[in-house]
Coordinates of C-alpha atoms in Angstrom, one line a residue:
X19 CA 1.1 -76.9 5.8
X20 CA 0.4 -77.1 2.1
X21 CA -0.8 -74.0 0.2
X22 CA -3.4 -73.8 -2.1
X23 CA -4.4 -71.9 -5.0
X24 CA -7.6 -72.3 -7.1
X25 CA -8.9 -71.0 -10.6
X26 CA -10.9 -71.4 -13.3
X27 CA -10.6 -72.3 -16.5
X28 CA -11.1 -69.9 -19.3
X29 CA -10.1 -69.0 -23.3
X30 CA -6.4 -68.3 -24.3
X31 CA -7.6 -64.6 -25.6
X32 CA -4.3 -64.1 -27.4
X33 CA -5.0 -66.9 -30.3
X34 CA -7.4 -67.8 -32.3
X35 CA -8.2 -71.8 -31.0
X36 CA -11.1 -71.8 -29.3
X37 CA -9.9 -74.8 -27.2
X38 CA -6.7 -73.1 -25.7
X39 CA -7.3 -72.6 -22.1
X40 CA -5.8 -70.8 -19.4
X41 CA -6.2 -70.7 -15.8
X42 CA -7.5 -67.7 -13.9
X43 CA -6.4 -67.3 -10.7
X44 CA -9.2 -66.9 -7.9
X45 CA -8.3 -64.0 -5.8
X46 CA -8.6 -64.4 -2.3
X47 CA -7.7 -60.7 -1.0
X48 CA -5.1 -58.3 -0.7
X49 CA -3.3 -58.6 1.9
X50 CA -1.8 -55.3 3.4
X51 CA 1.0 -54.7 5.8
X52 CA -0.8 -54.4 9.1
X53 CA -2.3 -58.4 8.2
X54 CA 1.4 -59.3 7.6
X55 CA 2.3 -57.8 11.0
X56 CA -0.3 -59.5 12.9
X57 CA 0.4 -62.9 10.9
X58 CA 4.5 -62.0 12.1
X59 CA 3.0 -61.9 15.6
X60 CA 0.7 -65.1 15.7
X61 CA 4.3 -67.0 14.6
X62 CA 6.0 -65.2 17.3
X63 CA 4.7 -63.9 20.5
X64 CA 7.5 -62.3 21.7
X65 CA 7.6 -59.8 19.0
X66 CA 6.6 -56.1 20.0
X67 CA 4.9 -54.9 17.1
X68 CA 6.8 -51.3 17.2
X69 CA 9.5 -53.7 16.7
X70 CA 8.4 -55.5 13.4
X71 CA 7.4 -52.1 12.1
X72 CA 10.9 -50.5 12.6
X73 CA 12.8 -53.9 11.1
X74 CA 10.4 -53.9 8.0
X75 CA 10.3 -50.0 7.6
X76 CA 14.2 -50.3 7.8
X77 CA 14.5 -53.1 5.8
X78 CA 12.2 -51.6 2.7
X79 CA 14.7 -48.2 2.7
X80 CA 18.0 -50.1 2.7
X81 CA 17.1 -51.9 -0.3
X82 CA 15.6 -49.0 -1.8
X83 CA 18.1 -47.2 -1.1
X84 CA 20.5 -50.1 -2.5
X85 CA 18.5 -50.0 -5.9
X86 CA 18.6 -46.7 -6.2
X87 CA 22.5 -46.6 -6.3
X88 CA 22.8 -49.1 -8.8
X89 CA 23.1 -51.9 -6.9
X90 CA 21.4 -55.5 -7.8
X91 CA 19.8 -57.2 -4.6
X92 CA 19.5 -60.6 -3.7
X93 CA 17.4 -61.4 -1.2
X94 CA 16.0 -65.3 -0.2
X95 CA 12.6 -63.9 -1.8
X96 CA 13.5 -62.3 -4.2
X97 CA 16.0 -60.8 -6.7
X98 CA 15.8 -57.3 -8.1
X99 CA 17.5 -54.9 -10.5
X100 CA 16.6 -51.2 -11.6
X101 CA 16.7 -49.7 -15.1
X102 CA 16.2 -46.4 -17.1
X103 CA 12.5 -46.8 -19.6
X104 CA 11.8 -44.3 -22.6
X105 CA 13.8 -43.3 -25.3
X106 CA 16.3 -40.7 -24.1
X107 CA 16.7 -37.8 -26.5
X108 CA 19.3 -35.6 -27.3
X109 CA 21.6 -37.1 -24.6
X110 CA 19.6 -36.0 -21.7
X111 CA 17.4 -37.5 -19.0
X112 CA 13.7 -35.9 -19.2
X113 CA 11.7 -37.3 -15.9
X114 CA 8.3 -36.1 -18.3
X115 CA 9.3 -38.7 -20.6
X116 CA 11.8 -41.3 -19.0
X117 CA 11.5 -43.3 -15.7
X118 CA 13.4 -45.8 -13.5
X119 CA 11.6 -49.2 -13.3
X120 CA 12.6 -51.8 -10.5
X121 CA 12.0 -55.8 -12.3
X122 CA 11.8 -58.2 -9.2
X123 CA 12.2 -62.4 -10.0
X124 CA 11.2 -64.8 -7.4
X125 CA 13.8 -66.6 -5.7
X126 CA 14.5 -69.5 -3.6
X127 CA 12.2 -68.5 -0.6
X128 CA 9.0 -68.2 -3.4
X129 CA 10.3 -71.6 -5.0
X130 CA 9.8 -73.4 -2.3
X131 CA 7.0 -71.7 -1.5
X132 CA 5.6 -72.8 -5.0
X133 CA 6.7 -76.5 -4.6
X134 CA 4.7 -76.4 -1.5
X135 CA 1.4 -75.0 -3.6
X136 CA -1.4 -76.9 -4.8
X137 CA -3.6 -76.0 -7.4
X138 CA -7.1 -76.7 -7.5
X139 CA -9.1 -76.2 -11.0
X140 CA -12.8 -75.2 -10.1
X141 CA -13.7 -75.6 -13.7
X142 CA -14.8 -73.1 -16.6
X143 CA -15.0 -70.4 -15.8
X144 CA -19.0 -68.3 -15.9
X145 CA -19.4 -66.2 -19.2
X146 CA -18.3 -62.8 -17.0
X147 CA -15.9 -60.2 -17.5
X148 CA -12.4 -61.2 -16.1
X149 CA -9.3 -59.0 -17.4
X150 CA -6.3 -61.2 -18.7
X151 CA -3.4 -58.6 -18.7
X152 CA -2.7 -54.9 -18.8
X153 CA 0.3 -53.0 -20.5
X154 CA 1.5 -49.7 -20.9
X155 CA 2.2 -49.3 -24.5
X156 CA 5.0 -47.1 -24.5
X157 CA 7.4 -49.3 -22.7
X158 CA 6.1 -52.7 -22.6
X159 CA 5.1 -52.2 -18.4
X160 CA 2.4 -54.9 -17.6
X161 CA 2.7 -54.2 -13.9
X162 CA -0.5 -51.5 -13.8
X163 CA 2.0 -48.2 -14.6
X164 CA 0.7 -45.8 -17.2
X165 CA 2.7 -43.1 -19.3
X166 CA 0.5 -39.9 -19.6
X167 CA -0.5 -39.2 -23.2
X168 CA 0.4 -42.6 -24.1
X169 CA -1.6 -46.0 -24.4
X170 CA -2.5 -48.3 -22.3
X171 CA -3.7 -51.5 -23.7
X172 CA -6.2 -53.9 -21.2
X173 CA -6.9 -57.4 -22.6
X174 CA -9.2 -60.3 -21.0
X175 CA -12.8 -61.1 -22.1
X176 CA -16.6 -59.8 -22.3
X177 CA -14.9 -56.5 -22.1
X178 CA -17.3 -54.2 -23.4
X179 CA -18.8 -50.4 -22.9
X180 CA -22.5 -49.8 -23.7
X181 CA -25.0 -47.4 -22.8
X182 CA -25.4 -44.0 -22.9
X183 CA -25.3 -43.0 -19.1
X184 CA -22.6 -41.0 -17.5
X185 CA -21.5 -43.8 -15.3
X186 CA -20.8 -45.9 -17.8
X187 CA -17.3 -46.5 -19.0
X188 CA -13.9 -46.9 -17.9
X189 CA -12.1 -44.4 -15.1
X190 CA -9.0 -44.2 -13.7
X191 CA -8.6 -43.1 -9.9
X192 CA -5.4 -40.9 -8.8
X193 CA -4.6 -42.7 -5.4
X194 CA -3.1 -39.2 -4.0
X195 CA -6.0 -37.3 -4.3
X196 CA -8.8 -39.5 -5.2
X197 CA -9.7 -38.0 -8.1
X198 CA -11.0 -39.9 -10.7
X199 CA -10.6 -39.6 -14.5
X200 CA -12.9 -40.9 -17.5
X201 CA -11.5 -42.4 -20.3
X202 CA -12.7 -43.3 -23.9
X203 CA -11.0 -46.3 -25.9
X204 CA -8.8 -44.9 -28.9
X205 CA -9.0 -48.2 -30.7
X206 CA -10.0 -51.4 -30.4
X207 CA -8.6 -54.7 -32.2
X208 CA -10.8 -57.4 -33.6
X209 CA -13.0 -58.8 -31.2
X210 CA -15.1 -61.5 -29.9
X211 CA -17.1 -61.6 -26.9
X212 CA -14.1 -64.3 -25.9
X213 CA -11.5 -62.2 -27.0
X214 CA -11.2 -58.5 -26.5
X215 CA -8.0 -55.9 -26.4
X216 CA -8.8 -52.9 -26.4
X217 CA -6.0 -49.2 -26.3
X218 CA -7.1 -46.1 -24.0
X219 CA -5.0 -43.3 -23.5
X220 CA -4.6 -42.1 -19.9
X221 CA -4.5 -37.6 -20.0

């Protein structure tokens, strides 16, 4: 069966002509690891589900684990490497300012996959936010990760803050605790109501 992806059309943001587009992805969900297991069972019935969950669970802390220990792993999805981010000063490793960041690259399972795909373009897209991109300024992350004290640039369009009310701006929500953070930008770069990039700086 073939798979299908669809998006709209809408404004390169990053230059200046006004007749660059770029597709937008339409989402169609998240899909968590209880879906997956249930999708696992419709292609196999004779899988217990305890089993599934103990193959993944093991599966996810071997490779970890692999990572962690410098190993590279190469897997039919996908192929992954860890490395050290932040400047390290003085010749010593500071978890407050330096990190280890796993990069994954699709592989041959995904490339078929993507030869398989279809994309279907539903158009321009409506004069509504969207958000292009996100990246954490102190290390070049664009995966959603943010440094504390540092910034943390979102770009994409009709990106704006107005009003006066409480509720109004942008807040970042601490997944541990569910507490949730407001934020004001710390500088903004030339905008349009097509092209906005905007720095905030996470506490």
């Amino acid at each position: 069966m073939k798979n299908k992806l669809q998006g709209w059309l809408a404004p390169n943001t990053l230059i200046e002509d006004p007749d660059d587009r770029i597709l937008i992805l339409k989402s169609a969900g998240t899909i968590d690891q209880e879906r997956i297991y249930d999708e696992m069972r419709n292609e196999d019935t004779d899988l217990r589900r305890e089993t599934m969950v103990h193959t993944v669970t093991l599966y996810e802390r071997i490779i970890s684990r692999f990572l962690m220990n410098g190993n590279n792993v190469n897997t039919g999805l996908f192929y992954a490497t860890s490395r050290a981010t932040g400047i390290i000063e003085d010749g010593l490793w500071n978890p407050e300012k330096n990190d280890i960041y796993v990069d994954f690259t699709q592989n041959r399972v995904l490339r078929d996959e993507i030869r398989n795909t279809q994309v279907e373009i539903l158009g321009e897209r409506p004069d509504t936010i969207y958000f292009t991109g996100v990246k954490d300024c102190s290390n070049d992350m664009k995966d959603g990760h943010m440094t504390p004290g540092r910034n943390f640039r979102v770009t994409g369009a009709y990106i704006r803050v107005e009003g006066d009310n409480e509720n109004v701006g942008i807040t970042l929500r601490n997944l541990s605790d569910d507490t949730v953070t407001k934020v004001t930008p710390t500088c903004s770069a030339p905008t349009t109501r097509r092209n906005c990039s905007s720095s905030y700086r996470p506490n």
